[in-house]
Amino acid sequence: MSAALALSERTRGRTAPNPNVGCVLVKDGRVVGRGWTQPGGRPHAEAMALAEAGEKSRGATCYVTLEPCGHVSPRGPACAELLVAAGVARVVIALGDPDPRTNGQGVAKLRGAGLVVIERVAEDAARAAMAGFLTRQVRGRPFVTLKLATSLDGRIALPSGESRWITGPEARAHAHLERARHEAILVGRRTWEVDRPRLDVRLPSLEGRAPRRLVLSSTGDLTRPSDIASLEGVDHLLVEGGAETAAGFLREGLVDRLLLYRAPILIGSGKAALGDIGLTDLPAAHGRWRLIDTRTLGSDRLEVYASN
Amino acid sequence: MSAALALSERTRGRTAPNPNVGCVLVKDGRVVGRGWTQPGGRPHAEAMALAEAGEKSRGATCYVTLEPCGHVSPRGPACAELLVAAGVARVVIALGDPDPRTNGQGVAKLRGAGLVVIERVAEDAARAAMAGFLTRQVRGRPFVTLKLATSLDGRIALPSGESRWITGPEARAHAHLERARHEAILVGRRTWEVDRPRLDVRLPSLEGRAPRRLVLSSTGDLTRPSDIASLEGVDHLLVEGGAETAAGFLREGLVDRLLLYRAPILIGSGKAALGDIGLTDLPAAHGRWRLIDTRTLGSDRLEVYASN
């Protein structure tokens, strides 16, 4: 299942409205097929893995990060039926599909056809891997990551507005990799007009991965953070600033994940990372975030926090 | 030498104007004497270790973190002479004594008496352990540690001034332990009057360790950060705030070590950790600090940075 989860990461941010699923077919202790949801959402991971395995699917065990779909769609057959037709013997599933069109029906079809089904293997890891799809299903909006790049004292620019560079090349490269894993990037109108950010992916061989660029503006399509619910084909949204836009998303409880890049510098007077997030007392600030990852990027440090 | 360095830490912040030295006497593979500079500066570490070892000093090896003093002072004999008189065979020294009254004369006396002397063992670690004494000798001022306790976005209080609590009990206990390792704590006048901090050591059995309390004030003895040079008996100074006082020390290049306690909370609008530190461009901010320690304290994180 770890291998299937790793495969599912390949297209994180490029499969909406479909989940990014990973699938591994194992027969006689050997991997005979690997698949992951393709960009745009089709083919599904199971279809890809079955195609690779061919005749070796017969009697194999399928490890898949999400319950195989049980419904036929205009865009393709139901994966549960494909697995049955291919003669797969066992299916190990990380997470049930909350999509009401499947939601247990995939499992029912498999069991009805005599396959052995094992559920809830590495379920938490699968939830994390498919957070975009699940947030869309459960909350009706994209999974939102807020990126901040600050000094040790929480500044994002000098009083003059100078902000190049706070973090070093390794941290900036990592931030570009994160862009490639999101369907869209959003900035506030002021940041858009003043900083004129390119918001592209400047990494070798990933130049084509630039996500949709969105601007929050009182005069545009997105006037409030909550308007992101209406974004079609966006299950992963990266909010990159500025301070007021970031604060707006936090104020409305719309940030699921915080990427905090920190340079080992002090700035003192300057621009703060966040505007008013609507906090009225300190106890209310506690217990909202937990550190889930930390790494060194050149001389900078990245901390990743998840919303509780 | 590691054991001698550990012993030297026992009185860090309580030996000024003397260095906090550690000493271990070893004979036939066994520790026969241990010593560390006593509060107030006397007896010296070597005298204490020799007293514990007694007759076992004869033929022993002495590991000491600083060159034994070579001068007789009104307060006691020269340690080099004590070691010779006790019949110690070898002396292993981490760091030469920059005090002009010794500065090589301790080693000369030992060698002159026929002892084997090995120098510069774990020299860097000894520099760090005796940073207060060395900073006083070399720069003519105390070693300054700046403590900041902030949210992830660098805030130290809400707009209302509410700052209790940002960090949790483990981080606050650690900060009290740090107080006990400093001869004095300094805050700005405004912090002194508004927050009325107790600046004591609220840790079991360390209650008596409260350092001198100093206030930076335009009307007091300390009007500018550089006035700390005149503080007698203070080789380790802990600066605890507020933002303008902290910034003043940074502006004048008077911070040697930064203790950054960070709680996993976001505050948004609020009081910044630092005022104007005199930074005019971002490149000048880089390369000044390096991370030397990091640890988890409850749900908070402590990062320790050293000035380059």
Coordinates of C-alpha atoms in Angstrom, one line a residue:
Chain A
M1 CA 0.0 0.0 0.0
S2 CA 2.9 2.3 0.6
A3 CA 3.9 1.8 -3.0
A4 CA 0.4 2.6 -4.1
L5 CA 0.3 5.7 -2.0
A6 CA 3.6 6.9 -3.5
L7 CA 2.2 6.4 -7.0
S8 CA -0.9 8.4 -6.1
E9 CA 1.4 11.4 -5.4
R10 CA 2.5 11.5 -9.0
T11 CA -0.6 13.4 -10.1
R12 CA -1.6 15.2 -7.0
G13 CA -3.1 18.5 -8.1
R14 CA -3.8 17.4 -11.7
T15 CA -6.7 15.0 -11.5
A16 CA -9.6 17.1 -10.2
P17 CA -12.5 16.5 -10.0
N18 CA -11.2 12.9 -9.7
P19 CA -9.1 11.7 -6.8
N20 CA -5.5 10.9 -7.3
V21 CA -5.4 7.2 -6.7
G22 CA -2.5 4.8 -6.7
C23 CA -2.7 1.1 -7.5
V24 CA -0.3 -1.9 -7.4
L25 CA -1.0 -5.4 -8.7
V26 CA 1.0 -8.1 -7.0
K27 CA 1.2 -11.8 -8.1
D28 CA 3.4 -14.4 -6.6
G29 CA 5.3 -11.8 -4.6
R30 CA 6.1 -9.7 -7.7
V31 CA 4.7 -6.4 -8.8
V32 CA 3.0 -7.1 -12.2
G33 CA 1.2 -3.8 -12.7
R34 CA 1.3 -0.2 -11.4
G35 CA -1.1 2.6 -12.1
W36 CA -2.1 6.1 -11.0
T37 CA -4.9 8.4 -12.0
Q38 CA -3.8 10.2 -15.1
P39 CA -3.8 13.9 -15.5
G40 CA -7.4 15.1 -16.0
G41 CA -8.7 12.1 -14.1
R42 CA -8.7 9.3 -16.7
P43 CA -7.7 6.5 -17.1
H44 CA -8.1 5.5 -13.5
A45 CA -5.3 3.9 -11.5
E46 CA -6.8 0.4 -11.6
A47 CA -7.3 0.5 -15.4
M48 CA -3.7 1.5 -15.9
A49 CA -2.3 -1.2 -13.6
L50 CA -4.5 -3.9 -15.2
A51 CA -3.4 -2.8 -18.7
E52 CA 0.3 -3.2 -17.6
A53 CA -0.3 -6.5 -16.0
G54 CA -2.3 -8.0 -18.8
E55 CA -2.9 -11.7 -18.3
K56 CA -0.9 -11.6 -15.1
S57 CA -3.8 -9.9 -13.4
R58 CA -5.5 -13.3 -13.1
G59 CA -5.2 -14.4 -9.5
A60 CA -3.3 -11.3 -8.5
T61 CA -3.8 -9.1 -5.4
C62 CA -4.7 -5.5 -6.0
Y63 CA -3.6 -2.8 -3.6
V64 CA -5.5 0.4 -4.2
T65 CA -5.6 3.7 -2.2
L66 CA -9.3 4.3 -2.8
E67 CA -12.3 2.0 -3.2
P68 CA -12.6 1.1 -6.9
C69 CA -15.5 2.9 -8.5
G70 CA -18.7 0.9 -8.7
H71 CA -20.5 3.1 -11.3
V72 CA -20.1 3.3 -15.1
S73 CA -19.4 6.8 -16.2
P74 CA -19.7 8.3 -19.7
R75 CA -15.9 8.5 -19.5
G76 CA -15.1 4.9 -18.7
P77 CA -16.1 1.6 -17.2
A78 CA -16.4 0.9 -13.4
C79 CA -13.1 -0.2 -12.0
A80 CA -14.7 -2.8 -9.8
E81 CA -16.0 -4.5 -13.0
L82 CA -12.7 -4.3 -14.6
L83 CA -11.0 -6.0 -11.7
V84 CA -13.6 -8.8 -11.7
A85 CA -13.3 -9.2 -15.4
A86 CA -9.5 -9.4 -15.2
G87 CA -9.7 -12.3 -12.7
V88 CA -8.1 -10.4 -9.8
A89 CA -8.3 -12.6 -6.6
R90 CA -8.0 -10.1 -3.8
V91 CA -8.4 -6.3 -3.4
V92 CA -6.8 -4.4 -0.5
I93 CA -8.3 -0.9 -0.1
A94 CA -7.0 2.0 2.0
L95 CA -10.1 4.2 2.0
G96 CA -13.8 3.9 1.1
D97 CA -15.0 6.2 -1.6
P98 CA -17.2 9.0 -0.2
D99 CA -18.6 9.7 -3.7
P100 CA -22.3 8.9 -3.3
R101 CA -22.2 7.1 -6.7
T102 CA -19.8 4.5 -5.2
N103 CA -19.7 4.7 -1.4
G104 CA -19.5 1.0 -0.7
Q105 CA -20.9 -0.2 -4.0
G106 CA -17.4 -0.8 -5.4
V107 CA -16.7 -3.2 -2.5
A108 CA -20.1 -4.8 -2.8
K109 CA -19.6 -5.5 -6.5
L110 CA -16.2 -7.1 -5.8
R111 CA -17.5 -9.2 -3.0
G112 CA -20.5 -10.2 -5.0
A113 CA -18.2 -11.5 -7.7
G114 CA -16.4 -13.6 -5.1
L115 CA -13.2 -11.5 -4.6
V116 CA -11.6 -11.2 -1.2
V117 CA -11.8 -7.6 -0.1
I118 CA -9.7 -6.1 2.8
E119 CA -10.5 -2.5 3.8
R120 CA -9.0 0.3 5.8
V121 CA -5.4 -0.5 5.3
A122 CA -3.3 2.7 5.8
E123 CA -6.5 4.7 5.8
D124 CA -5.0 7.8 7.4
A125 CA -2.2 8.0 5.0
A126 CA -4.7 7.7 2.1
R127 CA -6.7 10.5 3.6
A128 CA -3.7 12.7 3.5
A129 CA -2.7 11.7 0.0
M130 CA -6.2 12.4 -1.4
A131 CA -6.9 15.4 0.8
G132 CA -8.0 17.5 -2.2
F133 CA -10.6 15.1 -3.4
L134 CA -11.9 14.4 0.1
T135 CA -12.1 18.1 1.1
R136 CA -14.1 18.8 -2.1
Q137 CA -16.4 15.8 -1.3
V138 CA -16.8 16.6 2.4
R139 CA -16.6 20.4 2.6
G140 CA -17.5 21.4 -1.0
R141 CA -14.3 23.4 -1.5
P142 CA -10.7 22.8 -2.4
F143 CA -8.1 21.7 0.1
V144 CA -6.2 25.0 0.8
T145 CA -2.5 25.3 1.5
L146 CA -1.2 28.7 2.7
K147 CA 2.4 29.4 1.9
L148 CA 4.4 31.9 4.0
A149 CA 8.1 32.7 3.6
T150 CA 9.3 34.7 6.5
S151 CA 12.3 35.8 8.6
L152 CA 12.7 34.4 12.1
D153 CA 10.7 37.3 13.3
G154 CA 7.8 36.7 11.0
R155 CA 8.5 39.4 8.4
I156 CA 7.9 39.1 4.7
A157 CA 9.4 42.3 3.5
L158 CA 11.3 45.4 4.6
P159 CA 9.3 48.6 5.2
S160 CA 10.2 49.6 1.6
G161 CA 8.5 46.4 0.3
E162 CA 11.8 44.8 -0.6
S163 CA 11.2 41.0 -0.3
R164 CA 13.8 39.5 -2.6
W165 CA 15.1 37.4 -1.3
I166 CA 14.2 36.2 2.2
T167 CA 14.5 32.5 1.5
G168 CA 17.3 30.9 -0.5
P169 CA 17.2 29.0 -3.8
E170 CA 16.5 25.6 -2.2
A171 CA 13.5 26.9 -0.4
R172 CA 12.2 28.7 -3.5
A173 CA 12.7 25.5 -5.6
H174 CA 10.7 23.6 -3.0
A175 CA 7.9 26.2 -3.2
H176 CA 7.9 25.8 -7.0
L177 CA 7.5 22.0 -6.6
E178 CA 4.5 22.7 -4.3
R179 CA 3.0 24.8 -7.1
A180 CA 3.2 21.9 -9.4
R181 CA 1.0 19.9 -7.0
H182 CA -1.8 22.3 -7.0
E183 CA -4.5 22.9 -9.6
A184 CA -4.5 26.7 -8.9
I185 CA -2.5 29.4 -7.1
L186 CA -4.2 32.4 -5.6
V187 CA -2.9 35.8 -4.6
G188 CA -4.6 39.0 -3.6
R189 CA -5.1 41.9 -6.0
R190 CA -2.5 44.1 -4.4
T191 CA 0.2 41.4 -4.6
W192 CA -0.8 40.7 -8.2
E193 CA -0.4 44.3 -9.2
V194 CA 2.5 45.4 -7.1
D195 CA 4.7 42.3 -7.1
R196 CA 3.6 41.0 -10.5
P197 CA 4.4 37.4 -9.5
R198 CA 4.9 35.0 -12.4
L199 CA 3.4 32.2 -10.3
D200 CA 4.9 29.6 -12.6
V201 CA 6.9 26.5 -12.0
R202 CA 10.6 27.3 -12.7
L203 CA 12.0 23.8 -12.3
P204 CA 13.7 21.7 -15.0
S205 CA 11.2 19.6 -16.9
L206 CA 8.3 20.9 -14.9
E207 CA 7.9 24.2 -16.7
G208 CA 4.7 23.0 -18.3
R209 CA 3.1 22.4 -14.9
A210 CA 2.1 26.0 -14.1
P211 CA -1.3 25.9 -12.3
R212 CA -4.2 28.2 -12.9
R213 CA -3.5 31.7 -11.6
L214 CA -6.3 33.3 -9.6
V215 CA -6.6 36.7 -8.1
L216 CA -8.8 37.6 -5.2
S217 CA -10.2 41.0 -6.0
S218 CA -13.3 43.0 -5.1
T219 CA -14.0 43.5 -8.8
G220 CA -13.3 40.0 -10.1
D221 CA -14.8 36.5 -10.0
L222 CA -13.4 35.8 -6.6
T223 CA -14.3 38.5 -4.2
R224 CA -14.2 36.5 -0.9
P225 CA -12.1 33.5 0.2
S226 CA -15.3 31.4 0.4
D227 CA -15.8 31.9 -3.3
I228 CA -13.2 29.2 -3.9
A229 CA -16.0 26.7 -3.4
S230 CA -17.2 27.5 -6.9
L231 CA -13.9 26.8 -8.6
E232 CA -14.4 23.9 -11.0
G233 CA -11.5 21.5 -11.5
V234 CA -9.6 22.9 -8.5
D235 CA -9.3 20.5 -5.6
H236 CA -5.9 21.8 -4.4
L237 CA -5.5 25.6 -4.0
L238 CA -2.2 27.2 -3.0
V239 CA -2.6 30.7 -1.4
E240 CA 0.6 32.7 -1.8
G241 CA -0.2 36.1 -0.3
G242 CA -0.1 38.8 0.5
A243 CA -0.7 39.3 4.2
E244 CA -4.3 40.5 4.0
T245 CA -5.3 37.7 1.6
A246 CA -3.6 35.1 3.8
A247 CA -5.4 36.5 6.9
G248 CA -8.7 36.5 5.1
F249 CA -8.4 32.7 4.4
L250 CA -7.4 32.1 8.0
R251 CA -10.2 34.3 9.4
E252 CA -12.7 32.2 7.6
G253 CA -11.1 28.9 8.7
L254 CA -10.3 28.0 5.1
V255 CA -6.7 27.0 5.6
D256 CA -6.0 23.2 5.8
R257 CA -2.2 23.2 5.6
L258 CA 0.4 25.8 6.3
L259 CA 3.8 25.8 4.6
L260 CA 6.1 27.9 6.6
Y261 CA 9.5 28.6 4.9
R262 CA 11.8 30.4 7.4
A263 CA 15.1 32.0 6.7
P264 CA 17.7 32.4 9.5
I265 CA 17.5 36.2 9.4
L266 CA 16.0 39.0 11.5
I267 CA 14.3 41.9 9.8
G268 CA 12.8 44.0 12.6
S269 CA 10.5 46.7 11.3
G270 CA 8.9 45.5 8.1
K271 CA 5.8 43.9 6.6
A272 CA 4.2 41.2 8.8
A273 CA 3.3 37.9 7.3
L274 CA -0.4 38.1 8.3
G275 CA -3.0 40.8 8.8
D276 CA -6.0 40.5 11.1
I277 CA -7.1 36.8 11.4
G278 CA -9.9 37.7 13.7
L279 CA -8.3 36.4 16.9
T280 CA -9.8 37.9 20.1
D281 CA -8.0 36.1 22.8
L282 CA -4.8 34.0 23.1
P283 CA -6.4 30.7 24.4
A284 CA -8.4 30.6 21.1
A285 CA -5.2 30.6 19.1
H286 CA -4.0 27.3 20.7
G287 CA -4.6 23.8 19.5
R288 CA -5.4 24.8 16.0
W289 CA -2.2 23.6 14.3
R290 CA 0.1 20.6 14.6
L291 CA 3.5 20.2 13.1
I292 CA 3.5 17.3 10.6
D293 CA 6.8 17.8 8.8
T294 CA 10.0 19.8 9.0
R295 CA 13.0 19.8 6.8
T296 CA 16.1 21.8 6.1
L297 CA 16.3 23.5 2.7
G298 CA 19.8 25.0 2.3
S299 CA 20.1 27.5 5.1
D300 CA 16.3 27.7 5.5
R301 CA 13.9 25.5 7.3
L302 CA 10.5 24.4 6.2
E303 CA 7.8 23.6 8.7
V304 CA 4.5 22.0 7.6
Y305 CA 1.5 22.4 9.9
A306 CA -1.9 20.8 9.5
S307 CA -5.1 22.3 10.7
N308 CA -6.7 20.4 13.6
Chain B
M1 CA 37.5 16.9 28.7
S2 CA 33.7 16.4 28.0
A3 CA 33.3 15.7 31.7
A4 CA 35.3 18.8 32.6
L5 CA 33.1 20.9 30.2
A6 CA 30.0 19.5 31.8
L7 CA 31.2 20.4 35.2
S8 CA 32.0 23.9 34.0
E9 CA 28.3 24.4 33.2
R10 CA 27.3 24.1 36.8
T11 CA 28.1 27.7 37.6
R12 CA 27.7 29.3 34.3
G13 CA 26.4 32.8 35.0
R14 CA 27.6 32.8 38.7
T15 CA 31.4 33.2 38.6
A16 CA 31.9 36.6 37.1
P17 CA 34.4 38.2 36.7
N18 CA 36.0 34.7 36.8
P19 CA 35.5 32.1 34.1
N20 CA 33.4 29.1 34.8
V21 CA 36.1 26.4 34.6
G22 CA 35.7 22.6 34.9
C23 CA 38.4 20.2 36.0
V24 CA 38.7 16.4 36.3
L25 CA 41.7 14.5 37.7
V26 CA 42.2 11.0 36.4
K27 CA 44.6 8.4 37.8
D28 CA 45.0 4.8 36.6
G29 CA 41.9 5.2 34.5
R30 CA 39.7 6.4 37.4
V31 CA 38.3 9.9 38.2
V32 CA 39.9 10.9 41.5
G33 CA 38.9 14.5 41.7
R34 CA 36.3 16.9 40.1
G35 CA 36.0 20.6 40.4
W36 CA 34.3 23.6 39.0
T37 CA 34.7 27.3 39.7
Q38 CA 32.5 28.1 42.7
P39 CA 29.9 30.8 42.8
G40 CA 31.6 34.2 43.0
G41 CA 34.7 32.8 41.3
R42 CA 36.6 31.0 44.1
P43 CA 37.8 28.4 44.8
H44 CA 39.0 27.7 41.3
A45 CA 38.1 24.4 39.6
E46 CA 41.6 23.0 39.9
A47 CA 41.8 23.7 43.7
M48 CA 38.5 22.0 44.3
A49 CA 39.5 18.9 42.2
L50 CA 42.9 18.7 44.0
A51 CA 41.3 18.9 47.4
E52 CA 39.0 16.0 46.5
A53 CA 41.8 13.9 45.2
G54 CA 44.2 14.5 48.0
E55 CA 47.2 12.2 47.8
K56 CA 45.7 10.6 44.7
S57 CA 46.7 13.7 42.8
R58 CA 50.3 12.5 42.6
G59 CA 51.0 11.2 39.1
A60 CA 47.4 12.0 38.0
T61 CA 46.4 13.6 34.7
C62 CA 44.4 16.9 35.0
Y63 CA 41.8 17.7 32.4
V64 CA 40.9 21.4 32.7
T65 CA 38.8 23.6 30.4
L66 CA 41.0 26.7 30.7
E67 CA 44.7 27.2 31.2
P68 CA 45.5 27.1 34.9
C69 CA 46.2 30.6 36.2
G70 CA 49.8 31.4 36.5
H71 CA 49.5 34.4 38.8
V72 CA 49.0 34.7 42.5
S73 CA 46.0 36.8 43.4
P74 CA 45.0 38.3 46.7
R75 CA 42.2 35.8 46.7
G76 CA 44.2 32.7 46.3
P77 CA 47.3 30.9 45.0
A78 CA 48.1 30.2 41.3
C79 CA 46.5 27.0 40.2
A80 CA 49.6 26.1 38.1
E81 CA 51.6 26.1 41.3
L82 CA 49.0 24.0 43.1
L83 CA 49.1 21.4 40.3
V84 CA 52.9 21.3 40.5
A85 CA 52.9 21.0 44.3
A86 CA 50.4 18.2 44.2
G87 CA 52.6 16.1 41.9
V88 CA 50.2 16.0 39.0
A89 CA 52.0 14.4 36.0
R90 CA 50.1 15.7 33.0
V91 CA 47.8 18.6 32.2
V92 CA 45.4 18.6 29.3
I93 CA 44.0 22.1 28.5
A94 CA 41.1 23.0 26.3
L95 CA 41.7 26.7 25.9
G96 CA 44.5 29.2 26.7
D97 CA 43.7 31.9 29.2
P98 CA 43.4 35.3 27.4
D99 CA 43.7 37.1 30.8
P100 CA 47.0 39.1 30.3
R101 CA 48.1 38.0 33.8
T102 CA 48.2 34.4 32.7
N103 CA 48.1 34.1 28.9
G104 CA 50.6 31.3 28.5
Q105 CA 52.4 31.8 31.8
G106 CA 50.3 29.0 33.4
V107 CA 51.5 26.6 30.8
A108 CA 55.1 27.9 31.1
K109 CA 55.1 27.2 34.8
L110 CA 53.8 23.7 34.4
R111 CA 56.3 22.8 31.7
G112 CA 59.0 24.5 33.6
A113 CA 58.3 22.1 36.5
G114 CA 58.5 19.1 34.2
L115 CA 54.8 18.4 33.7
V116 CA 53.6 17.2 30.3
V117 CA 51.1 19.8 28.9
I118 CA 48.7 19.1 26.0
E119 CA 46.8 22.1 24.7
R120 CA 43.8 22.9 22.5
V121 CA 41.8 19.8 23.2
A122 CA 38.0 20.5 22.5
E123 CA 39.0 24.2 22.2
D124 CA 35.7 25.2 20.4
A125 CA 33.5 23.6 23.0
A126 CA 35.4 25.4 25.7
R127 CA 35.0 28.7 24.0
A128 CA 31.2 28.1 23.9
A129 CA 31.2 27.0 27.6
M130 CA 33.1 30.1 28.8
A131 CA 31.6 32.6 26.3
G132 CA 30.7 35.0 29.1
F133 CA 34.3 35.3 30.4
L134 CA 35.7 35.4 26.9
T135 CA 33.3 38.1 25.6
R136 CA 34.2 40.2 28.6
Q137 CA 37.9 39.7 28.0
V138 CA 37.8 40.2 24.2
R139 CA 35.0 42.7 23.8
G140 CA 34.8 44.3 27.1
R141 CA 31.2 43.6 27.7
P142 CA 28.9 40.7 28.8
F143 CA 27.9 37.9 26.5
V144 CA 24.3 38.8 25.5
T145 CA 21.5 36.4 24.9
L146 CA 18.3 37.7 23.5
K147 CA 15.1 35.8 24.4
L148 CA 12.1 35.9 22.1
A149 CA 8.9 34.0 22.6
T150 CA 6.6 34.3 19.6
S151 CA 3.8 32.8 17.6
L152 CA 4.7 31.2 14.2
D153 CA 4.1 34.6 12.6
G154 CA 6.5 36.4 14.9
R155 CA 4.0 38.0 17.3
I156 CA 4.5 38.5 21.0
A157 CA 1.1 39.8 21.9
L158 CA -2.4 40.6 20.7
P159 CA -3.1 44.2 19.7
S160 CA -4.6 44.5 23.2
G161 CA -1.2 43.7 24.7
E162 CA -2.5 40.2 25.9
S163 CA 0.6 38.0 25.9
R164 CA -0.3 35.3 28.4
W165 CA 0.4 32.8 27.3
I166 CA 2.0 32.3 24.0
T167 CA 4.3 29.5 24.9
G168 CA 3.4 26.6 27.2
P169 CA 4.7 25.6 30.7
E170 CA 7.6 23.5 29.4
A171 CA 9.0 26.4 27.3
R172 CA 8.5 28.8 30.2
A173 CA 10.3 26.5 32.6
H174 CA 13.2 26.3 30.2
A175 CA 13.3 30.1 30.0
H176 CA 13.5 30.2 33.8
L177 CA 16.4 27.7 33.7
E178 CA 18.1 30.1 31.3
R179 CA 17.6 32.9 33.7
A180 CA 19.5 30.9 36.4
R181 CA 22.5 30.8 34.0
H182 CA 22.8 34.5 33.7
E183 CA 24.2 37.1 36.2
A184 CA 21.6 39.6 35.1
I185 CA 18.4 40.0 33.2
L186 CA 17.5 43.2 31.4
V187 CA 14.2 44.6 30.1
G188 CA 13.1 47.9 28.8
R189 CA 11.4 50.5 30.9
R190 CA 8.1 50.1 29.3
T191 CA 8.1 46.3 29.7
W192 CA 9.1 46.9 33.3
E193 CA 6.3 49.3 34.0
V194 CA 3.5 47.7 31.9
D195 CA 4.1 44.0 32.3
R196 CA 5.7 44.2 35.8
P197 CA 7.7 41.0 35.2
R198 CA 9.0 39.2 38.2
L199 CA 12.1 38.1 36.3
D200 CA 12.8 35.4 38.9
V201 CA 13.5 31.7 38.7
R202 CA 10.4 29.8 39.4
L203 CA 11.8 26.3 39.4
P204 CA 12.0 23.9 42.3
S205 CA 15.2 24.3 44.3
L206 CA 16.4 27.1 42.0
E207 CA 14.3 29.8 43.5
G208 CA 17.4 31.4 45.1
R209 CA 19.0 31.8 41.7
A210 CA 17.3 35.0 40.6
P211 CA 19.8 37.1 38.7
R212 CA 20.2 40.8 39.0
R213 CA 17.3 42.7 37.4
L214 CA 18.2 45.6 35.1
V215 CA 16.1 48.1 33.4
L216 CA 17.1 50.1 30.3
S217 CA 15.7 53.5 30.7
S218 CA 16.5 57.0 29.6
T219 CA 16.6 58.1 33.2
G220 CA 18.5 55.3 34.8
D221 CA 22.0 53.9 35.0
L222 CA 21.6 52.1 31.7
T223 CA 20.4 54.4 29.1
R224 CA 21.8 52.7 26.0
P225 CA 22.5 49.1 25.2
S226 CA 26.3 49.8 25.0
D227 CA 26.2 50.8 28.7
I228 CA 26.2 47.2 29.6
A229 CA 30.0 47.3 29.2
S230 CA 30.1 49.0 32.6
L231 CA 28.2 46.3 34.4
E232 CA 30.5 44.8 37.0
G233 CA 30.1 41.2 37.9
V234 CA 27.9 40.5 34.8
D235 CA 29.5 38.4 32.1
H236 CA 26.2 36.8 31.0
L237 CA 23.3 39.1 30.3
L238 CA 19.8 37.9 29.3
V239 CA 17.7 40.5 27.4
E240 CA 14.0 39.7 27.7
G241 CA 12.3 42.5 25.9
G242 CA 10.3 44.3 24.9
A243 CA 10.4 44.7 21.1
E244 CA 12.2 48.1 21.1
T245 CA 14.8 47.1 23.7
A246 CA 15.5 43.9 21.8
A247 CA 15.8 45.8 18.6
G248 CA 18.2 48.3 20.2
F249 CA 20.6 45.5 21.2
L250 CA 20.4 44.0 17.7
R251 CA 20.9 47.4 16.0
E252 CA 24.1 47.9 18.0
G253 CA 25.4 44.4 17.2
L254 CA 25.2 43.4 20.8
V255 CA 23.4 40.1 20.6
D256 CA 25.6 37.0 20.7
R257 CA 22.9 34.3 21.0
L258 CA 19.2 34.2 20.2
L259 CA 16.8 32.0 22.1
L260 CA 13.7 31.7 20.0
Y261 CA 10.7 30.0 21.7
R262 CA 7.9 29.4 19.2
A263 CA 4.4 28.3 19.9
P264 CA 2.4 26.5 17.1
I265 CA -0.1 29.3 16.9
L266 CA -0.9 32.2 14.5
I267 CA -1.8 35.6 15.9
G268 CA -2.1 37.9 12.9
S269 CA -2.5 41.5 13.9
G270 CA -0.6 42.1 17.1
K271 CA 2.7 43.2 18.5
A272 CA 5.8 42.3 16.6
A273 CA 8.8 40.7 18.3
L274 CA 11.2 43.3 17.1
G275 CA 11.2 47.0 16.4
D276 CA 13.6 48.7 14.0
I277 CA 17.0 46.9 14.0
G278 CA 18.5 49.2 11.4
L279 CA 18.3 47.0 8.5
T280 CA 18.5 48.8 5.1
D281 CA 18.5 46.0 2.6
L282 CA 17.8 42.3 2.7
P283 CA 21.2 41.0 1.6
A284 CA 22.6 42.6 4.8
A285 CA 20.3 40.4 6.9
H286 CA 21.8 37.2 5.6
G287 CA 24.7 35.2 7.1
R288 CA 24.4 36.7 10.5
W289 CA 22.9 33.8 12.4
R290 CA 23.4 30.1 12.5
L291 CA 21.2 27.5 14.1
I292 CA 23.1 25.7 16.8
D293 CA 20.4 23.9 18.7
T294 CA 16.7 23.0 18.4
R295 CA 14.5 21.1 20.7
T296 CA 10.8 20.4 21.4
L297 CA 9.4 21.8 24.6
G298 CA 5.8 20.5 25.1
S299 CA 4.0 21.7 22.0
D300 CA 6.5 24.5 21.5
R301 CA 9.9 24.5 19.8
L302 CA 13.1 26.2 20.9
E303 CA 15.6 27.3 18.3
V304 CA 19.0 28.6 19.5
Y305 CA 21.0 30.8 17.0
A306 CA 24.5 32.0 17.4
S307 CA 25.7 35.3 16.0
N308 CA 28.3 34.7 13.2

